[in-house]
N, CA and C atoms as an extended XYZ file, in Angstrom:
255
Properties=species:S:1:pos:R:3:atomname:S:1:resname:S:1:resid:I:1 pbc="F F F"
N       -27.922       -3.561       33.395 N   MET     1
C       -27.535       -4.708       34.248 CA  MET     1
C       -25.993       -3.743       34.466 C   MET     1
N       -26.024       -3.478       36.028 N   ASN     2
C       -24.581       -3.037       36.812 CA  ASN     2
C       -24.146       -4.221       37.177 C   ASN     2
N       -23.390       -4.829       36.569 N   LYS     3
C       -22.832       -6.337       37.442 CA  LYS     3
C       -21.229       -5.879       37.191 C   LYS     3
N       -20.282       -5.993       38.085 N   PRO     4
C       -18.970       -5.410       38.172 CA  PRO     4
C       -18.528       -6.555       36.965 C   PRO     4
N       -17.285       -5.858       36.135 N   VAL     5
C       -16.551       -6.696       35.402 CA  VAL     5
C       -15.286       -6.525       35.415 C   VAL     5
N       -14.241       -7.724       35.392 N   THR     6
C       -12.819       -7.372       35.984 CA  THR     6
C       -12.364       -7.305       34.370 C   THR     6
N       -11.039       -6.438       33.747 N   VAL     7
C       -10.983       -6.627       32.398 CA  VAL     7
C        -9.298       -6.185       32.564 C   VAL     7
N        -8.498       -7.048       32.135 N   THR     8
C        -6.786       -6.767       31.782 CA  THR     8
C        -6.429       -5.768       30.537 C   THR     8
N        -6.331       -4.680       31.003 N   LEU     9
C        -6.037       -3.783       29.955 CA  LEU     9
C        -4.181       -3.463       29.559 C   LEU     9
N        -3.471       -4.240       30.376 N   GLY    10
C        -2.082       -4.258       30.247 CA  GLY    10
C        -1.521       -2.925       30.076 C   GLY    10
N        -0.997       -2.636       28.717 N   ALA    11
C        -0.139       -1.220       28.896 CA  ALA    11
C        -1.286       -0.319       28.411 C   ALA    11
N        -2.284       -0.750       28.059 N   MET    12
C        -3.566        0.234       27.663 CA  MET    12
C        -4.256        0.994       28.973 C   MET    12
N        -3.981        0.332       30.274 N   GLY    13
C        -4.540        0.683       31.474 CA  GLY    13
C        -3.845        1.507       31.586 C   GLY    13
N        -2.537        1.949       31.466 N   ASP    14
C        -1.746        3.184       31.516 CA  ASP    14
C        -2.496        4.595       31.150 C   ASP    14
N        -2.939        4.193       29.832 N   ARG    15
C        -3.436        5.063       28.755 CA  ARG    15
C        -4.875        5.544       29.387 C   ARG    15
N        -5.460        4.470       29.929 N   ALA    16
C        -7.006        4.780       30.524 CA  ALA    16
C        -6.468        5.353       31.655 C   ALA    16
N        -5.773        5.579       32.259 N   ARG    17
C        -5.600        6.026       33.599 CA  ARG    17
C        -5.084        7.471       33.509 C   ARG    17
N        -4.573        7.759       32.694 N   ALA    18
C        -4.072        8.884       32.031 CA  ALA    18
C        -4.953       10.128       31.626 C   ALA    18
N        -6.118        8.905       30.857 N   HIS    19
C        -7.430       10.145       30.796 CA  HIS    19
C        -8.223       10.499       31.962 C   HIS    19
N        -7.960        9.682       32.777 N   VAL    20
C        -8.818       10.167       34.167 CA  VAL    20
C        -7.952       10.815       34.894 C   VAL    20
N        -6.618       10.840       34.952 N   GLU    21
C        -5.544       11.919       35.576 CA  GLU    21
C        -5.685       13.195       34.788 C   GLU    21
N        -5.767       13.534       33.491 N   SER    22
C        -5.827       14.440       32.880 CA  SER    22
C        -7.210       15.492       33.065 C   SER    22
N        -8.097       14.669       33.661 N   GLY    23
C        -9.863       15.365       33.855 CA  GLY    23
C       -10.662       15.355       32.976 C   GLY    23
N       -10.609       14.459       32.013 N   ARG    24
C       -11.386       14.168       31.024 CA  ARG    24
C       -12.126       13.424       31.315 C   ARG    24
N       -11.919       12.488       32.269 N   TYR    25
C       -13.192       11.227       32.373 CA  TYR    25
C       -12.503       11.260       33.956 C   TYR    25
N       -13.952       11.001       34.669 N   ALA    26
C       -13.860       10.830       35.685 CA  ALA    26
C       -13.414        9.597       36.779 C   ALA    26
N       -13.388        8.302       35.703 N   SER    27
C       -13.407        7.407       36.649 CA  SER    27
C       -12.715        6.411       35.089 C   SER    27
N       -12.262        5.195       35.754 N   LEU    28
C       -11.844        4.010       34.428 CA  LEU    28
C       -13.102        3.842       33.793 C   LEU    28
N       -14.442        3.619       34.892 N   SER    29
C       -15.626        3.361       34.202 CA  SER    29
C       -16.106        4.168       33.113 C   SER    29
N       -15.782        5.151       33.205 N   GLU    30
C       -16.322        6.427       32.545 CA  GLU    30
C       -15.634        6.124       31.138 C   GLU    30
N       -14.368        5.954       31.205 N   VAL    31
C       -13.151        5.761       29.912 CA  VAL    31
C       -13.671        4.310       29.298 C   VAL    31
N       -13.849        3.311       29.912 N   MET    32
C       -14.410        2.156       29.127 CA  MET    32
C       -15.605        2.400       28.554 C   MET    32
N       -16.546        3.324       29.255 N   ARG    33
C       -17.666        3.397       28.255 CA  ARG    33
C       -17.852        4.189       27.029 C   ARG    33
N       -17.166        5.126       27.194 N   ALA    34
C       -16.411        5.748       26.111 CA  ALA    34
C       -16.282        5.113       24.750 C   ALA    34
N       -15.132        4.317       25.687 N   GLY    35
C       -14.442        3.329       24.581 CA  GLY    35
C       -15.400        2.715       23.584 C   GLY    35
N       -16.724        1.912       24.559 N   LEU    36
C       -17.248        1.031       23.908 CA  LEU    36
C       -18.333        1.716       23.174 C   LEU    36
N       -18.582        2.831       23.348 N   ARG    37
C       -19.295        3.834       22.633 CA  ARG    37
C       -18.995        3.860       21.103 C   ARG    37
N       -17.749        4.394       21.374 N   ALA    38
C       -16.376        4.464       20.119 CA  ALA    38
C       -16.550        3.416       19.079 C   ALA    38
N       -16.322        2.160       19.826 N   LEU    39
C       -16.560        0.937       19.234 CA  LEU    39
C       -17.695        0.853       18.334 C   LEU    39
N       -18.898        0.907       19.158 N   ASP    40
C       -20.314        0.936       18.585 CA  ASP    40
C       -20.542        1.583       17.421 C   ASP    40
N       -19.935        2.973       17.395 N   ARG    41
C       -19.967        4.340       16.410 CA  ARG    41
C       -19.366        3.037       15.175 C   ARG    41
N       -18.176        3.048       15.273 N   GLU    42
C       -17.130        2.666       14.499 CA  GLU    42
C       -17.864        1.098       13.836 C   GLU    42
N       -18.347        0.258       14.341 N   GLU    43
C       -19.114       -0.856       13.987 CA  GLU    43
C       -20.324       -0.523       13.000 C   GLU    43
N       -21.227        0.529       13.672 N   ALA    44
C       -22.151        0.822       12.902 CA  ALA    44
C       -21.918        1.609       11.797 C   ALA    44
N       -20.887        2.459       11.588 N   ALA    45
C       -20.254        2.656       10.329 CA  ALA    45
C       -19.963        1.811        9.306 C   ALA    45
N       -19.248        0.682        9.809 N   LEU    46
C       -18.777       -0.316        8.997 CA  LEU    46
C       -19.852       -1.017        8.071 C   LEU    46
N       -20.932       -1.520        9.007 N   ASP    47
C       -22.129       -2.123        9.091 CA  ASP    47
C       -22.782       -1.406        7.730 C   ASP    47
N       -23.279       -0.001        7.994 N   ALA    48
C       -23.692        1.045        7.097 CA  ALA    48
C       -22.989        0.933        5.696 C   ALA    48
N       -21.504        0.889        5.670 N   LEU    49
C       -20.806        0.968        4.444 CA  LEU    49
C       -20.875       -0.508        3.516 C   LEU    49
N       -21.013       -1.490        4.550 N   LEU    50
C       -21.043       -3.020        3.755 CA  LEU    50
C       -22.372       -2.913        3.019 C   LEU    50
N       -23.499       -2.766        4.255 N   LYS    51
C       -24.716       -2.754        3.422 CA  LYS    51
C       -24.811       -1.904        2.213 C   LYS    51
N       -24.566       -0.746        2.045 N   ALA    52
C       -24.499        0.173        1.068 CA  ALA    52
C       -23.732       -0.392       -0.154 C   ALA    52
N       -22.531       -0.905        0.184 N   LYS    53
C       -22.025       -1.596       -1.241 CA  LYS    53
C       -22.710       -3.008       -1.710 C   LYS    53
N       -23.389       -3.537       -0.634 N   VAL    54
C       -24.061       -4.686       -1.309 CA  VAL    54
C       -25.189       -4.731       -1.693 C   VAL    54
N       -26.230       -3.562       -1.313 N   GLU    55
C       -27.264       -3.103       -2.123 CA  GLU    55
C       -26.921       -2.393       -3.645 C   GLU    55
N       -25.866       -1.690       -3.418 N   ALA    56
C       -25.084       -1.144       -4.962 CA  ALA    56
C       -24.824       -2.434       -5.580 C   ALA    56
N       -24.465       -3.492       -5.088 N   ALA    57
C       -23.881       -4.518       -6.350 CA  ALA    57
C       -25.364       -5.352       -6.539 C   ALA    57
N       -26.307       -5.281       -5.759 N   LEU    58
C       -27.370       -6.209       -6.272 CA  LEU    58
C       -28.314       -5.302       -7.330 C   LEU    58
N       -28.045       -3.959       -7.358 N   ALA    59
C       -28.903       -2.893       -8.163 CA  ALA    59
C       -28.187       -2.789       -9.230 C   ALA    59
N       -26.769       -3.654       -9.484 N   ASP    60
C       -25.907       -3.238      -10.877 CA  ASP    60
C       -26.369       -4.185      -11.671 C   ASP    60
N       -26.880       -3.359      -12.955 N   ASP    61
C       -27.440       -3.984      -14.064 CA  ASP    61
C       -26.475       -5.048      -15.076 C   ASP    61
N       -25.266       -4.860      -14.864 N   ARG    62
C       -24.160       -4.992      -15.829 CA  ARG    62
C       -24.078       -6.661      -15.726 C   ARG    62
N       -23.996       -7.399      -16.733 N   PRO    63
C       -23.970       -8.599      -16.719 CA  PRO    63
C       -22.710       -9.366      -15.596 C   PRO    63
N       -23.171      -10.679      -15.157 N   LEU    64
C       -22.144      -11.142      -14.220 CA  LEU    64
C       -20.943      -11.972      -15.297 C   LEU    64
N       -19.934      -11.974      -14.530 N   VAL    65
C       -18.729      -12.871      -15.418 CA  VAL    65
C       -18.518      -14.038      -14.745 C   VAL    65
N       -18.880      -15.019      -15.273 N   PRO    66
C       -18.540      -16.296      -14.545 CA  PRO    66
C       -17.017      -16.507      -13.957 C   PRO    66
N       -16.787      -17.045      -12.690 N   ALA    67
C       -15.659      -16.842      -12.172 CA  ALA    67
C       -14.548      -17.738      -12.919 C   ALA    67
N       -14.937      -18.832      -13.698 N   ALA    68
C       -13.709      -19.414      -14.613 CA  ALA    68
C       -13.588      -18.580      -15.854 C   ALA    68
N       -14.542      -17.499      -16.220 N   GLU    69
C       -14.229      -16.698      -17.240 CA  GLU    69
C       -13.016      -15.678      -16.539 C   GLU    69
N       -13.268      -15.001      -15.618 N   VAL    70
C       -12.252      -13.960      -15.076 CA  VAL    70
C       -10.997      -14.781      -14.527 C   VAL    70
N       -10.737      -16.247      -14.098 N   PHE    71
C        -9.422      -16.458      -13.699 CA  PHE    71
C        -8.882      -17.036      -15.104 C   PHE    71
N        -9.478      -17.175      -15.993 N   ALA    72
C        -9.010      -17.669      -17.664 CA  ALA    72
C        -8.416      -16.301      -18.061 C   ALA    72
N        -8.704      -15.003      -17.992 N   SER    73
C        -8.495      -14.318      -18.438 CA  SER    73
C        -7.276      -13.652      -17.540 C   SER    73
N        -7.227      -14.045      -16.284 N   ILE    74
C        -5.858      -13.497      -15.549 CA  ILE    74
C        -4.478      -14.070      -15.795 C   ILE    74
N        -5.122      -15.508      -16.047 N   ARG    75
C        -4.039      -16.452      -16.646 CA  ARG    75
C        -3.533      -16.294      -17.792 C   ARG    75
N        -4.328      -15.651      -18.745 N   GLU    76
C        -3.792      -15.605      -20.204 CA  GLU    76
C        -3.042      -13.927      -19.866 C   GLU    76
N        -3.481      -13.205      -19.197 N   ALA    77
C        -2.857      -11.710      -18.835 CA  ALA    77
C        -1.558      -12.101      -18.326 C   ALA    77
N        -1.240      -12.800      -17.071 N   ALA    78
C        -0.022      -13.168      -16.870 CA  ALA    78
C         0.678      -13.777      -17.678 C   ALA    78
N         0.318      -15.251      -18.722 N   LYS    79
C         0.934      -15.494      -19.646 CA  LYS    79
C         1.942      -14.335      -20.695 C   LYS    79
N         0.901      -13.464      -20.991 N   ALA    80
C         1.360      -12.799      -21.873 CA  ALA    80
C         2.036      -12.068      -21.024 C   ALA    80
N         2.260      -11.575      -20.224 N   ARG    81
C         3.119      -10.478      -19.416 CA  ARG    81
C         4.416      -11.340      -19.055 C   ARG    81
N         4.675      -12.718      -18.881 N   ARG    82
C         6.015      -13.730      -18.709 CA  ARG    82
C         6.418      -13.551      -20.117 C   ARG    82
N         5.659      -14.241      -21.239 N   GLY    83
C         6.165      -13.742      -22.553 CA  GLY    83
C         7.025      -12.525      -22.810 C   GLY    83
N         6.599      -11.574      -22.500 N   ALA    84
C         6.628      -10.001      -22.708 CA  ALA    84
C         7.998       -9.829      -22.132 C   ALA    84
N         8.216      -10.205      -20.794 N   GLY    85
C         9.266       -9.910      -19.932 CA  GLY    85
C        10.205      -11.074      -20.057 C   GLY    85
């Protein structure tokens, strides 16, 4: 779908124009497309990282520790630190 879109880039507009003026890109549209492709790659990499972390967590055989137990341990450590300081 090639429907014209208007965007306000503010100061980033100067950077986009500089890319065109340098000859690296032929038009502002090309700069925007390159930026969106980079964003797509970045988000895909983040999605893959998060998916891998979730899969690793689900595959972890170690026993789960209830949140109440974790927080009690943190409170005890903080109390001991306050008493020692």
